[in-house]
mmCIF file of the C-alpha atoms, coordinates in Angstrom:
data_MODEL
# 
_entry.id   MODEL 
# 
loop_
_atom_site.group_PDB 
_atom_site.id 
_atom_site.type_symbol 
_atom_site.label_atom_id 
_atom_site.label_alt_id 
_atom_site.label_comp_id 
_atom_site.label_asym_id 
_atom_site.label_entity_id 
_atom_site.label_seq_id 
_atom_site.pdbx_PDB_ins_code 
_atom_site.Cartn_x 
_atom_site.Cartn_y 
_atom_site.Cartn_z 
_atom_site.occupancy 
_atom_site.B_iso_or_equiv 
_atom_site.pdbx_formal_charge 
_atom_site.auth_seq_id 
_atom_site.auth_comp_id 
_atom_site.auth_asym_id 
_atom_site.auth_atom_id 
_atom_site.pdbx_PDB_model_num 
ATOM 1  C CA . MET A 1 1  ? 376.954 77.109 177.185 1.00 0.00 ? 1  MET A CA 1 
ATOM 2  C CA . GLY A 1 2  ? 374.706 74.630 176.208 1.00 0.00 ? 2  GLY A CA 1 
ATOM 3  C CA . LYS A 1 3  ? 374.884 71.226 175.875 1.00 0.00 ? 3  LYS A CA 1 
ATOM 4  C CA . SER A 1 4  ? 372.478 68.221 174.076 1.00 0.00 ? 4  SER A CA 1 
ATOM 5  C CA . SER A 1 5  ? 372.476 64.916 175.182 1.00 0.00 ? 5  SER A CA 1 
ATOM 6  C CA . ALA A 1 6  ? 373.474 62.605 171.491 1.00 0.00 ? 6  ALA A CA 1 
ATOM 7  C CA . GLY A 1 7  ? 375.268 64.663 168.598 1.00 0.00 ? 7  GLY A CA 1 
ATOM 8  C CA . ALA A 1 8  ? 373.810 66.788 165.951 1.00 0.00 ? 8  ALA A CA 1 
ATOM 9  C CA . ASN A 1 9  ? 373.231 65.925 161.934 1.00 0.00 ? 9  ASN A CA 1 
ATOM 10 C CA . VAL A 1 10 ? 374.386 69.321 159.912 1.00 0.00 ? 10 VAL A CA 1 
ATOM 11 C CA . CYS A 1 11 ? 371.828 70.555 157.575 1.00 0.00 ? 11 CYS A CA 1 
ATOM 12 C CA . SER A 1 12 ? 371.882 72.800 154.518 1.00 0.00 ? 12 SER A CA 1 
ATOM 13 C CA . SER A 1 13 ? 368.724 73.948 155.198 1.00 0.00 ? 13 SER A CA 1 
ATOM 14 C CA . PRO A 1 14 ? 366.426 74.717 158.442 1.00 0.00 ? 14 PRO A CA 1 
ATOM 15 C CA . SER A 1 15 ? 365.017 71.372 157.906 1.00 0.00 ? 15 SER A CA 1 
ATOM 16 C CA . THR A 1 16 ? 365.612 67.889 157.619 1.00 0.00 ? 16 THR A CA 1 
ATOM 17 C CA . ASN A 1 17 ? 363.898 67.633 154.492 1.00 0.00 ? 17 ASN A CA 1 
ATOM 18 C CA . PHE A 1 18 ? 367.400 68.769 153.163 1.00 0.00 ? 18 PHE A CA 1 
ATOM 19 C CA . SER A 1 19 ? 370.354 67.524 152.399 1.00 0.00 ? 19 SER A CA 1 
ATOM 20 C CA . LYS A 1 20 ? 372.252 65.841 155.936 1.00 0.00 ? 20 LYS A CA 1 
ATOM 21 C CA . ILE A 1 21 ? 376.031 67.885 155.100 1.00 0.00 ? 21 ILE A CA 1 
ATOM 22 C CA . GLY A 1 22 ? 377.762 67.193 158.153 1.00 0.00 ? 22 GLY A CA 1 
ATOM 23 C CA . PHE A 1 23 ? 377.851 65.484 162.025 1.00 0.00 ? 23 PHE A CA 1 
ATOM 24 C CA . LYS A 1 24 ? 378.769 67.205 165.250 1.00 0.00 ? 24 LYS A CA 1 
ATOM 25 C CA . SER A 1 25 ? 379.722 64.534 168.114 1.00 0.00 ? 25 SER A CA 1 
ATOM 26 C CA . TYR A 1 26 ? 379.018 64.880 172.315 1.00 0.00 ? 26 TYR A CA 1 
ATOM 27 C CA . ARG A 1 27 ? 380.847 68.267 173.274 1.00 0.00 ? 27 ARG A CA 1 
ATOM 28 C CA . GLU A 1 28 ? 382.126 68.939 170.309 1.00 0.00 ? 28 GLU A CA 1 
ATOM 29 C CA . SER A 1 29 ? 382.373 72.835 170.087 1.00 0.00 ? 29 SER A CA 1 
ATOM 30 C CA . VAL A 1 30 ? 380.187 74.672 167.562 1.00 0.00 ? 30 VAL A CA 1 
ATOM 31 C CA . THR A 1 31 ? 379.945 78.929 167.451 1.00 0.00 ? 31 THR A CA 1 
ATOM 32 C CA . PHE A 1 32 ? 376.826 79.968 166.178 1.00 0.00 ? 32 PHE A CA 1 
ATOM 33 C CA . ASP A 1 33 ? 376.119 83.329 164.371 1.00 0.00 ? 33 ASP A CA 1 
ATOM 34 C CA . SER A 1 34 ? 372.915 83.800 163.499 1.00 0.00 ? 34 SER A CA 1 
ATOM 35 C CA . TRP A 1 35 ? 369.150 81.957 164.065 1.00 0.00 ? 35 TRP A CA 1 
ATOM 36 C CA . ILE A 1 36 ? 365.628 81.636 161.990 1.00 0.00 ? 36 ILE A CA 1 
ATOM 37 C CA . TYR A 1 37 ? 362.474 80.093 162.445 1.00 0.00 ? 37 TYR A CA 1 
ATOM 38 C CA . GLY A 1 38 ? 363.032 76.819 160.537 1.00 0.00 ? 38 GLY A CA 1 
ATOM 39 C CA . GLU A 1 39 ? 361.228 73.128 161.009 1.00 0.00 ? 39 GLU A CA 1 
ATOM 40 C CA . ARG A 1 40 ? 359.570 72.308 163.962 1.00 0.00 ? 40 ARG A CA 1 
ATOM 41 C CA . ILE A 1 41 ? 361.648 69.412 165.581 1.00 0.00 ? 41 ILE A CA 1 
ATOM 42 C CA . THR A 1 42 ? 360.738 68.249 169.727 1.00 0.00 ? 42 THR A CA 1 
ATOM 43 C CA . ASP A 1 43 ? 363.713 69.642 172.462 1.00 0.00 ? 43 ASP A CA 1 
ATOM 44 C CA . VAL A 1 44 ? 365.067 66.695 173.550 1.00 0.00 ? 44 VAL A CA 1 
ATOM 45 C CA . GLN A 1 45 ? 365.482 68.080 176.688 1.00 0.00 ? 45 GLN A CA 1 
ATOM 46 C CA . LEU A 1 46 ? 361.628 68.932 177.034 1.00 0.00 ? 46 LEU A CA 1 
ATOM 47 C CA . GLY A 1 47 ? 360.048 67.778 175.243 1.00 0.00 ? 47 GLY A CA 1 
ATOM 48 C CA . THR A 1 48 ? 358.422 70.251 173.443 1.00 0.00 ? 48 THR A CA 1 
ATOM 49 C CA . PRO A 1 49 ? 358.018 72.044 170.106 1.00 0.00 ? 49 PRO A CA 1 
ATOM 50 C CA . ASP A 1 50 ? 360.976 74.014 169.257 1.00 0.00 ? 50 ASP A CA 1 
ATOM 51 C CA . GLU A 1 51 ? 361.115 75.788 165.647 1.00 0.00 ? 51 GLU A CA 1 
ATOM 52 C CA . TRP A 1 52 ? 365.232 77.888 166.247 1.00 0.00 ? 52 TRP A CA 1 
ATOM 53 C CA . TRP A 1 53 ? 367.947 76.761 164.295 1.00 0.00 ? 53 TRP A CA 1 
ATOM 54 C CA . TYR A 1 54 ? 371.184 77.814 164.357 1.00 0.00 ? 54 TYR A CA 1 
ATOM 55 C CA . ARG A 1 55 ? 373.504 78.343 161.418 1.00 0.00 ? 55 ARG A CA 1 
ATOM 56 C CA . ILE A 1 56 ? 377.069 77.775 162.115 1.00 0.00 ? 56 ILE A CA 1 
ATOM 57 C CA . VAL A 1 57 ? 379.416 81.063 162.063 1.00 0.00 ? 57 VAL A CA 1 
ATOM 58 C CA . GLY A 1 58 ? 381.177 81.158 158.514 1.00 0.00 ? 58 GLY A CA 1 
ATOM 59 C CA . THR A 1 59 ? 379.059 79.845 156.479 1.00 0.00 ? 59 THR A CA 1 
ATOM 60 C CA . THR A 1 60 ? 375.092 80.118 154.675 1.00 0.00 ? 60 THR A CA 1 
ATOM 61 C CA . LYS A 1 61 ? 373.831 76.715 154.787 1.00 0.00 ? 61 LYS A CA 1 
ATOM 62 C CA . LYS A 1 62 ? 375.110 74.220 157.347 1.00 0.00 ? 62 LYS A CA 1 
ATOM 63 C CA . TRP A 1 63 ? 371.623 74.802 160.211 1.00 0.00 ? 63 TRP A CA 1 
ATOM 64 C CA . ILE A 1 64 ? 371.818 72.698 163.688 1.00 0.00 ? 64 ILE A CA 1 
ATOM 65 C CA . PRO A 1 65 ? 368.002 72.566 165.376 1.00 0.00 ? 65 PRO A CA 1 
ATOM 66 C CA . SER A 1 66 ? 367.978 74.294 168.594 1.00 0.00 ? 66 SER A CA 1 
ATOM 67 C CA . ALA A 1 67 ? 366.389 71.601 169.913 1.00 0.00 ? 67 ALA A CA 1 
ATOM 68 C CA . LEU A 1 68 ? 369.182 69.775 170.022 1.00 0.00 ? 68 LEU A CA 1 
ATOM 69 C CA . ILE A 1 69 ? 371.184 72.800 172.272 1.00 0.00 ? 69 ILE A CA 1 
ATOM 70 C CA . PHE A 1 70 ? 370.438 72.646 175.597 1.00 0.00 ? 70 PHE A CA 1 
ATOM 71 C CA . GLY A 1 71 ? 370.091 76.212 176.714 1.00 0.00 ? 71 GLY A CA 1 
ATOM 72 C CA . ASN A 1 72 ? 369.693 79.396 173.874 1.00 0.00 ? 72 ASN A CA 1 
ATOM 73 C CA . THR A 1 73 ? 371.411 81.523 172.713 1.00 0.00 ? 73 THR A CA 1 
ATOM 74 C CA . PRO A 1 74 ? 372.412 85.248 174.410 1.00 0.00 ? 74 PRO A CA 1 
ATOM 75 C CA . GLY A 1 75 ? 370.155 87.690 173.221 1.00 0.00 ? 75 GLY A CA 1 
ATOM 76 C CA . SER A 1 76 ? 367.580 85.761 171.543 1.00 0.00 ? 76 SER A CA 1 
ATOM 77 C CA . THR A 1 77 ? 365.164 85.845 175.022 1.00 0.00 ? 77 THR A CA 1 
ATOM 78 C CA . PRO A 1 78 ? 362.719 86.427 174.623 1.00 0.00 ? 78 PRO A CA 1 
ATOM 79 C CA . LEU A 1 79 ? 361.845 85.307 170.953 1.00 0.00 ? 79 LEU A CA 1 
ATOM 80 C CA . PRO A 1 80 ? 364.283 85.812 168.071 1.00 0.00 ? 80 PRO A CA 1 
ATOM 81 C CA . PRO A 1 81 ? 362.654 87.481 164.735 1.00 0.00 ? 81 PRO A CA 1 
ATOM 82 C CA . SER A 1 82 ? 361.317 85.308 162.254 1.00 0.00 ? 82 SER A CA 1 
ATOM 83 C CA . PHE A 1 83 ? 364.452 86.745 160.002 1.00 0.00 ? 83 PHE A CA 1 
ATOM 84 C CA . PRO A 1 84 ? 367.801 85.713 159.623 1.00 0.00 ? 84 PRO A CA 1 
ATOM 85 C CA . SER A 1 85 ? 368.948 87.298 162.519 1.00 0.00 ? 85 SER A CA 1 
ATOM 86 C CA . SER A 1 86 ? 372.841 88.545 163.153 1.00 0.00 ? 86 SER A CA 1 
ATOM 87 C CA . GLY A 1 87 ? 373.854 88.049 166.563 1.00 0.00 ? 87 GLY A CA 1 
ATOM 88 C CA . SER A 1 88 ? 377.514 88.116 168.890 1.00 0.00 ? 88 SER A CA 1 
ATOM 89 C CA . THR A 1 89 ? 378.902 84.412 168.066 1.00 0.00 ? 89 THR A CA 1 
ATOM 90 C CA . ILE A 1 90 ? 378.970 81.906 170.836 1.00 0.00 ? 90 ILE A CA 1 
ATOM 91 C CA . GLY A 1 91 ? 380.503 78.664 171.069 1.00 0.00 ? 91 GLY A CA 1 
ATOM 92 C CA . ILE A 1 92 ? 378.301 75.912 172.010 1.00 0.00 ? 92 ILE A CA 1 
ATOM 93 C CA . PRO A 1 93 ? 379.446 72.259 172.617 1.00 0.00 ? 93 PRO A CA 1 
ATOM 94 C CA . VAL A 1 94 ? 377.009 69.963 170.429 1.00 0.00 ? 94 VAL A CA 1 
ATOM 95 C CA . ASP A 1 95 ? 376.815 66.639 171.724 1.00 0.00 ? 95 ASP A CA 1 
# 
């Protein structure tokens, strides 16, 4: 499980330059099924650059930056591949 500190915009692509199509509230449970490299965003917990974006399960165009999620998805260590990968579905509260 992961947490962030403020909530997260849902984007139509793994970049803040694309449409914001939703918002996930603090502690709202969200399930992800894939990840990809996208726009670099500063991790809110570590203050370091983070290029991972998670896709909301059952969708093709709903992405949340990993930089707003505390922790990593199972199987994503040490690094995800540089193309979309399917993995285990997990639930992560998004703050």
